PDB file of C-alpha atoms in Angstrom:
ATOM      1  CA  MET Z   1     -12.741   9.564  13.207  1.00  0.00           C
ATOM      2  CA  ALA Z   2     -10.433   6.613  12.760  1.00  0.00           C
ATOM      3  CA  ARG Z   3      -8.392   5.282   9.878  1.00  0.00           C
ATOM      4  CA  VAL Z   4      -8.509   1.672   8.734  1.00  0.00           C
ATOM      5  CA  ILE Z   5      -5.804   0.423   6.377  1.00  0.00           C
ATOM      6  CA  VAL Z   6      -6.436  -2.165   3.667  1.00  0.00           C
ATOM      7  CA  ASN Z   7      -3.311  -3.621   2.039  1.00  0.00           C
ATOM      8  CA  VAL Z   8      -3.800  -5.538  -1.193  1.00  0.00           C
ATOM      9  CA  MET Z   9      -0.896  -7.565  -2.608  1.00  0.00           C
ATOM     10  CA  LEU Z  10      -0.652 -10.094  -5.422  1.00  0.00           C
ATOM     11  CA  LYS Z  11      -0.673 -13.676  -4.135  1.00  0.00           C
ATOM     12  CA  PRO Z  12       2.890 -15.005  -3.766  1.00  0.00           C
ATOM     13  CA  GLU Z  13       2.459 -17.432  -6.671  1.00  0.00           C
ATOM     14  CA  ILE Z  14       1.380 -14.680  -9.119  1.00  0.00           C
ATOM     15  CA  LEU Z  15       4.177 -13.094 -11.179  1.00  0.00           C
ATOM     16  CA  ASP Z  16       4.661  -9.352 -10.562  1.00  0.00           C
ATOM     17  CA  PRO Z  17       6.314  -7.794 -13.645  1.00  0.00           C
ATOM     18  CA  GLN Z  18       6.071  -4.260 -12.176  1.00  0.00           C
ATOM     19  CA  GLY Z  19       7.954  -5.354  -9.084  1.00  0.00           C
ATOM     20  CA  GLN Z  20      10.527  -7.165 -11.222  1.00  0.00           C
ATOM     21  CA  ALA Z  21      11.060  -4.007 -13.299  1.00  0.00           C
ATOM     22  CA  ILE Z  22      11.651  -1.990 -10.111  1.00  0.00           C
ATOM     23  CA  ALA Z  23      14.098  -4.590  -8.762  1.00  0.00           C
ATOM     24  CA  GLY Z  24      15.944  -4.521 -12.102  1.00  0.00           C
ATOM     25  CA  ALA Z  25      16.120  -0.718 -12.039  1.00  0.00           C
ATOM     26  CA  CYS Z  26      17.485  -0.753  -8.460  1.00  0.00           C
ATOM     27  CA  GLU Z  27      20.304  -3.058  -9.550  1.00  0.00           C
ATOM     28  CA  ARG Z  28      21.150  -0.962 -12.631  1.00  0.00           C
ATOM     29  CA  LEU Z  29      21.244   2.153 -10.415  1.00  0.00           C
ATOM     30  CA  GLY Z  30      23.793   0.458  -8.160  1.00  0.00           C
ATOM     31  CA  PHE Z  31      21.588  -0.430  -5.185  1.00  0.00           C
ATOM     32  CA  THR Z  32      22.738  -3.933  -4.310  1.00  0.00           C
ATOM     33  CA  GLY Z  33      21.294  -6.304  -1.729  1.00  0.00           C
ATOM     34  CA  ILE Z  34      17.696  -6.079  -2.954  1.00  0.00           C
ATOM     35  CA  SER Z  35      16.469  -9.544  -3.877  1.00  0.00           C
ATOM     36  CA  GLN Z  36      12.827  -8.881  -4.715  1.00  0.00           C
ATOM     37  CA  VAL Z  37      10.270  -6.081  -4.986  1.00  0.00           C
ATOM     38  CA  ARG Z  38       6.499  -6.630  -5.041  1.00  0.00           C
ATOM     39  CA  GLN Z  39       4.044  -3.856  -5.780  1.00  0.00           C
ATOM     40  CA  GLY Z  40       0.581  -3.668  -4.277  1.00  0.00           C
ATOM     41  CA  LYS Z  41      -2.114  -1.236  -3.262  1.00  0.00           C
ATOM     42  CA  ARG Z  42      -2.793   0.496   0.017  1.00  0.00           C
ATOM     43  CA  PHE Z  43      -6.156   2.041   0.889  1.00  0.00           C
ATOM     44  CA  GLU Z  44      -6.744   4.442   3.759  1.00  0.00           C
ATOM     45  CA  VAL Z  45     -10.411   4.243   4.794  1.00  0.00           C
ATOM     46  CA  GLU Z  46     -11.635   6.994   7.139  1.00  0.00           C
ATOM     47  CA  VAL Z  47     -14.561   5.858   9.283  1.00  0.00           C
ATOM     48  CA  ASP Z  48     -16.825   7.901  11.548  1.00  0.00           C
ATOM     49  CA  GLY Z  49     -16.187   7.195  15.229  1.00  0.00           C
ATOM     50  CA  GLU Z  50     -14.197   4.276  16.578  1.00  0.00           C
ATOM     51  CA  PRO Z  51     -14.242   1.181  14.329  1.00  0.00           C
ATOM     52  CA  ASP Z  52     -16.305  -1.570  15.981  1.00  0.00           C
ATOM     53  CA  GLU Z  53     -16.651  -5.217  14.942  1.00  0.00           C
ATOM     54  CA  GLN Z  54     -19.431  -4.374  12.449  1.00  0.00           C
ATOM     55  CA  THR Z  55     -17.306  -1.681  10.775  1.00  0.00           C
ATOM     56  CA  MET Z  56     -14.355  -4.061  10.420  1.00  0.00           C
ATOM     57  CA  THR Z  57     -16.666  -6.737   8.960  1.00  0.00           C
ATOM     58  CA  ASP Z  58     -18.029  -4.162   6.485  1.00  0.00           C
ATOM     59  CA  ILE Z  59     -14.522  -3.088   5.476  1.00  0.00           C
ATOM     60  CA  ARG Z  60     -13.420  -6.699   4.983  1.00  0.00           C
ATOM     61  CA  GLN Z  61     -16.484  -7.135   2.750  1.00  0.00           C
ATOM     62  CA  ILE Z  62     -15.582  -3.961   0.795  1.00  0.00           C
ATOM     63  CA  ALA Z  63     -11.990  -5.176   0.436  1.00  0.00           C
ATOM     64  CA  GLN Z  64     -13.140  -8.506  -0.940  1.00  0.00           C
ATOM     65  CA  THR Z  65     -15.637  -7.068  -3.433  1.00  0.00           C
ATOM     66  CA  LEU Z  66     -14.275  -3.648  -4.445  1.00  0.00           C
ATOM     67  CA  LEU Z  67     -10.593  -3.336  -3.539  1.00  0.00           C
ATOM     68  CA  ALA Z  68      -9.055  -6.735  -4.195  1.00  0.00           C
ATOM     69  CA  ASN Z  69      -9.458  -9.396  -6.835  1.00  0.00           C
ATOM     70  CA  PRO Z  70      -9.481 -12.519  -4.621  1.00  0.00           C
ATOM     71  CA  VAL Z  71      -8.484 -14.730  -7.564  1.00  0.00           C
ATOM     72  CA  ILE Z  72      -5.019 -13.178  -7.754  1.00  0.00           C
ATOM     73  CA  GLU Z  73      -4.722 -10.917  -4.678  1.00  0.00           C
ATOM     74  CA  ASP Z  74      -4.610 -11.266  -0.904  1.00  0.00           C
ATOM     75  CA  PHE Z  75      -5.715  -8.474   1.397  1.00  0.00           C
ATOM     76  CA  GLU Z  76      -5.197  -7.568   5.015  1.00  0.00           C
ATOM     77  CA  VAL Z  77      -7.202  -5.087   7.109  1.00  0.00           C
ATOM     78  CA  HIS Z  78      -6.045  -3.315  10.265  1.00  0.00           C
ATOM     79  CA  VAL Z  79      -6.768  -0.178  12.278  1.00  0.00           C
ATOM     80  CA  HIS Z  80      -4.079   2.459  11.824  1.00  0.00           C
TER      81      HIS Z  80
ATOM     82  CA  MET A   1      16.301 -11.921   4.563  1.00  0.00           C
ATOM     83  CA  ALA A   2      14.138  -9.054   5.767  1.00  0.00           C
ATOM     84  CA  ARG A   3      11.224  -7.165   4.305  1.00  0.00           C
ATOM     85  CA  VAL A   4      11.089  -3.378   4.151  1.00  0.00           C
ATOM     86  CA  ILE A   5       7.750  -1.718   3.381  1.00  0.00           C
ATOM     87  CA  VAL A   6       7.450   1.499   1.374  1.00  0.00           C
ATOM     88  CA  ASN A   7       4.024   3.161   1.479  1.00  0.00           C
ATOM     89  CA  VAL A   8       3.350   5.853  -1.113  1.00  0.00           C
ATOM     90  CA  MET A   9       0.232   8.024  -0.767  1.00  0.00           C
ATOM     91  CA  LEU A  10      -0.943  11.148  -2.538  1.00  0.00           C
ATOM     92  CA  LYS A  11      -0.253  14.290  -0.496  1.00  0.00           C
ATOM     93  CA  PRO A  12      -3.348  15.309   1.504  1.00  0.00           C
ATOM     94  CA  GLU A  13      -3.908  18.410  -0.643  1.00  0.00           C
ATOM     95  CA  ILE A  14      -3.982  16.406  -3.912  1.00  0.00           C
ATOM     96  CA  LEU A  15      -7.427  15.253  -5.096  1.00  0.00           C
ATOM     97  CA  ASP A  16      -7.826  11.461  -5.300  1.00  0.00           C
ATOM     98  CA  PRO A  17     -10.611  10.637  -7.823  1.00  0.00           C
ATOM     99  CA  GLN A  18      -9.996   6.859  -7.492  1.00  0.00           C
ATOM    100  CA  GLY A  19     -10.523   7.059  -3.744  1.00  0.00           C
ATOM    101  CA  GLN A  20     -13.620   9.212  -4.230  1.00  0.00           C
ATOM    102  CA  ALA A  21     -15.055   6.650  -6.667  1.00  0.00           C
ATOM    103  CA  ILE A  22     -14.502   3.873  -4.104  1.00  0.00           C
ATOM    104  CA  ALA A  23     -16.121   5.917  -1.314  1.00  0.00           C
ATOM    105  CA  GLY A  24     -19.108   6.601  -3.610  1.00  0.00           C
ATOM    106  CA  ALA A  25     -19.424   2.900  -4.447  1.00  0.00           C
ATOM    107  CA  CYS A  26     -19.336   1.968  -0.752  1.00  0.00           C
ATOM    108  CA  GLU A  27     -22.232   4.329  -0.073  1.00  0.00           C
ATOM    109  CA  ARG A  28     -24.280   3.022  -3.018  1.00  0.00           C
ATOM    110  CA  LEU A  29     -23.700  -0.544  -1.791  1.00  0.00           C
ATOM    111  CA  GLY A  30     -25.099   0.386   1.613  1.00  0.00           C
ATOM    112  CA  PHE A  31     -21.899   0.619   3.647  1.00  0.00           C
ATOM    113  CA  THR A  32     -22.465   3.723   5.740  1.00  0.00           C
ATOM    114  CA  GLY A  33     -20.041   5.444   8.091  1.00  0.00           C
ATOM    115  CA  ILE A  34     -17.173   5.721   5.585  1.00  0.00           C
ATOM    116  CA  SER A  35     -16.233   9.348   5.160  1.00  0.00           C
ATOM    117  CA  GLN A  36     -13.210   9.117   2.882  1.00  0.00           C
ATOM    118  CA  VAL A  37     -11.073   6.610   0.968  1.00  0.00           C
ATOM    119  CA  ARG A  38      -7.583   7.354  -0.383  1.00  0.00           C
ATOM    120  CA  GLN A  39      -5.723   4.968  -2.659  1.00  0.00           C
ATOM    121  CA  GLY A  40      -1.972   4.605  -2.669  1.00  0.00           C
ATOM    122  CA  LYS A  41       0.785   2.136  -3.395  1.00  0.00           C
ATOM    123  CA  ARG A  42       2.557  -0.353  -1.162  1.00  0.00           C
ATOM    124  CA  PHE A  43       5.921  -1.893  -2.045  1.00  0.00           C
ATOM    125  CA  GLU A  44       7.443  -4.908  -0.316  1.00  0.00           C
ATOM    126  CA  VAL A  45      11.221  -4.793  -0.732  1.00  0.00           C
ATOM    127  CA  GLU A  46      13.102  -7.970   0.205  1.00  0.00           C
ATOM    128  CA  VAL A  47      16.675  -7.258   1.303  1.00  0.00           C
ATOM    129  CA  ASP A  48      19.514  -9.684   1.937  1.00  0.00           C
ATOM    130  CA  GLY A  49      20.340  -9.958   5.638  1.00  0.00           C
ATOM    131  CA  GLU A  50      19.176  -7.576   8.328  1.00  0.00           C
ATOM    132  CA  PRO A  51      18.513  -4.036   7.077  1.00  0.00           C
ATOM    133  CA  ASP A  52      21.194  -1.677   8.467  1.00  0.00           C
ATOM    134  CA  GLU A  53      21.310   2.126   8.321  1.00  0.00           C
ATOM    135  CA  GLN A  54      22.875   2.070   4.829  1.00  0.00           C
ATOM    136  CA  THR A  55      20.150  -0.217   3.482  1.00  0.00           C
ATOM    137  CA  MET A  56      17.413   2.023   4.874  1.00  0.00           C
ATOM    138  CA  THR A  57      19.123   5.092   3.365  1.00  0.00           C
ATOM    139  CA  ASP A  58      19.327   3.289   0.003  1.00  0.00           C
ATOM    140  CA  ILE A  59      15.644   2.330   0.157  1.00  0.00           C
ATOM    141  CA  ARG A  60      14.635   5.902   1.042  1.00  0.00           C
ATOM    142  CA  GLN A  61      16.646   7.036  -2.005  1.00  0.00           C
ATOM    143  CA  ILE A  62      14.915   4.407  -4.198  1.00  0.00           C
ATOM    144  CA  ALA A  63      11.506   5.489  -2.843  1.00  0.00           C
ATOM    145  CA  GLN A  64      12.223   9.121  -3.677  1.00  0.00           C
ATOM    146  CA  THR A  65      13.522   8.460  -7.188  1.00  0.00           C
ATOM    147  CA  LEU A  66      11.701   5.342  -8.443  1.00  0.00           C
ATOM    148  CA  LEU A  67       8.637   4.639  -6.325  1.00  0.00           C
ATOM    149  CA  ALA A  68       7.133   8.032  -5.483  1.00  0.00           C
ATOM    150  CA  ASN A  69       6.637  11.283  -7.320  1.00  0.00           C
ATOM    151  CA  PRO A  70       7.648  13.727  -4.566  1.00  0.00           C
ATOM    152  CA  VAL A  71       5.746  16.570  -6.252  1.00  0.00           C
ATOM    153  CA  ILE A  72       2.386  14.951  -5.503  1.00  0.00           C
ATOM    154  CA  GLU A  73       3.162  11.982  -3.222  1.00  0.00           C
ATOM    155  CA  ASP A  74       4.490  11.368   0.288  1.00  0.00           C
ATOM    156  CA  PHE A  75       6.239   8.141   1.209  1.00  0.00           C
ATOM    157  CA  GLU A  76       7.079   6.321   4.415  1.00  0.00           C
ATOM    158  CA  VAL A  77       9.601   3.493   4.888  1.00  0.00           C
ATOM    159  CA  HIS A  78       9.626   0.931   7.699  1.00  0.00           C
ATOM    160  CA  VAL A  79      10.903  -2.553   8.437  1.00  0.00           C
ATOM    161  CA  HIS A  80       8.127  -5.147   8.407  1.00  0.00           C
TER     162      HIS A  80
END
């Protein structure tokens, strides 16, 4: 059993109002020194056995079709 | 400028219907060998300068109060 992580974040050029709201709240609460916050999604995918090349290809395919919207989001896949 | 990552995941004992729906979809689409999917949140926090101990303490405080619900979620903070 192994765990593969898929991180999905908005592309840098896409505005992130949720992240902006969090950054604004940090400042109002007195936490200085934070210039930007971006919010994304993290998926923990448990696979049977050790992940081989085929498994990683499958998970990249799943990320592209189910987990991320490639028009506005980038994703990154790695073994935990 | 440095980037600190905050990962927020549901505690293991909390049911994750979104993750279950994704795992079910993977199976229906023919991707076998995936036993579980859990969905969480990932925050990228940009801080001015190199993150020192005070910055990390601040970000842990922000994670606990703004980013995670500690009743049902665990979080983890690390420098990118």
